[in-house]
């Protein structure tokens, strides 16, 4: 429609120009060639798009299956096994904890187990992300942890909220050296734990209110003893590249720069087959120049040391302890059934609208920040080559094409900011941002994209809960990583996004792909109602408090644990 309008208005404008030119200019009719060129290239483009689409159907709606089919099937199997394997009794859960982590569960674990079971938690054992984050800190004694926390409180640059949960008062109170608004941190703990009547001591913990993660454990510090003199260093790395600093712990990894190339079955396209290796900075040196948080974070207040700090998201090499973002409970980000529509009424395309959060642009490098790369691809502004898979001579092959069907990508910036005046101006010219988008507009499309901002993306749960299919790109670990299964509840997208044009084509344009997309939308919707209830947040947070209580128990000696320090 837009194209027809555009062509007819061009014809009209050229007609006017020709009319206005002096009569003696005989060659002026040549100008009529211009609109002809536009029409021809439009037709060429349409033909190319339609042939991509029919090639996809011919290739994958017949006897051959698309490589994502095998990935989806094995993910489903993994998810079914995971659900089935959850411990069915306290004794089994206790032993499973020891098997996984090599230490006894924390005091109060039995009461937690009963609480989880009586609230029908579908997850009993899958807390690896939380527990493996906690383990390295157990190498310090309880007294040492308490001293570290006091030192952090005394440091005006710490930029953390000092919170205390009191079971007796069923309340969490948080203080900050100079801030008064805690971004809903205490409200969230009160909402989740206020009515639980827990039998626990007072528990103190530090919460990072910034979007970006904070803590790196320096690899050269390998014994607790070294922490006595200087417990941590705090450095402001805002607006600076942080890659070299945060990959220091990779030195102790055996697999440094051992890049997971995926298997031949994906024909060289980087479909995410293992989401923990996909976010592993040690395996992906190329991330140094692919993500705003790594290239030029808006704030990066690095704490180097064995300091327990709670954050909403962290990077693979960092040591922040994860808690659910308060944003997930805020009304602005809730899923409202009445704004959703049935699958068949949704537009058959990928939707995203948002702002240029993710990095602070002081130079031309914004072109490589994650959100900017995504919009550049979706609006085909890079004029690059895209990869597609097609059947040829009975086999699937990868082909290259400059064609991208823009009707399948309804993606745009609605706000340009976090940049110097000059870089804001050049981004506005490059992206031509849209003025506004309704916050639930995403639910009108079958495929909805979700991508990191400065930190985790608060809108993610609305998309998961909806009847649309989330396509998720992230570099961050979150509290939910153990319970959300890629290719079952959402479609993971790699940092390079080289597979995205083919993925979107398959999920929108072939019968099988559409069916898969719809299944994933439904599975995500269902699982969200079972495993992301407010009480599921409570179950996680309650268990986290048990771990934190043990960590800071002054009577606890340093424990020998099998975890990298
Ligand atoms: C802090 O920085 C100093 C000087 O660079 C260094 O010697 C010390 O090991 C660092 N401490 C920690 C805990 O990183
Ligand atoms: C950290 O650095 C940024 C950028 O240079 C600056 O804007 C910010 O005020 C600094 N923060 C602190 C706490 O010093
Ligand atoms: C996924 O990758 C991680 C980290 O690279 C590895 O430890 C794990 O074994 C992999 N999982 C599977 C199922 O291959």
Coordinates of N, CA and C and ligand atoms in Angstrom, one line a residue, residues 159 178 236 238-239 301, ligand 2:
X159 N 27.8 2.6 46.0 CA 26.5 2.6 45.2 C 25.6 1.4 45.4
X178 N 23.4 8.3 50.3 CA 22.8 9.6 50.0 C 21.5 9.5 49.1
X236 N 35.3 3.3 38.7 CA 34.3 3.8 37.8 C 34.7 3.6 36.4
X238 N 32.4 3.7 33.9 CA 31.3 4.2 33.0 C 31.8 4.8 31.7
X239 N 31.1 4.5 30.6 CA 31.4 5.1 29.3 C 32.8 4.6 28.8
X301 N 30.1 0.5 37.7 CA 30.8 0.8 39.0 C 31.4 -0.5 39.5
Ligands
LIG2 C1 31.6 7.7 36.6 O1 32.0 8.2 35.4 C2 31.0 8.8 34.6 C3 31.5 9.1 33.2 O2 32.8 9.6 33.2 C4 30.5 10.1 35.3 O3 29.4 10.7 34.6 C5 29.9 9.6 36.7 O4 29.5 10.8 37.4 C6 31.0 8.9 37.5 N1 30.4 8.3 38.7 C7 30.9 8.4 39.9 C8 30.1 7.8 41.0 O5 31.9 9.0 40.1

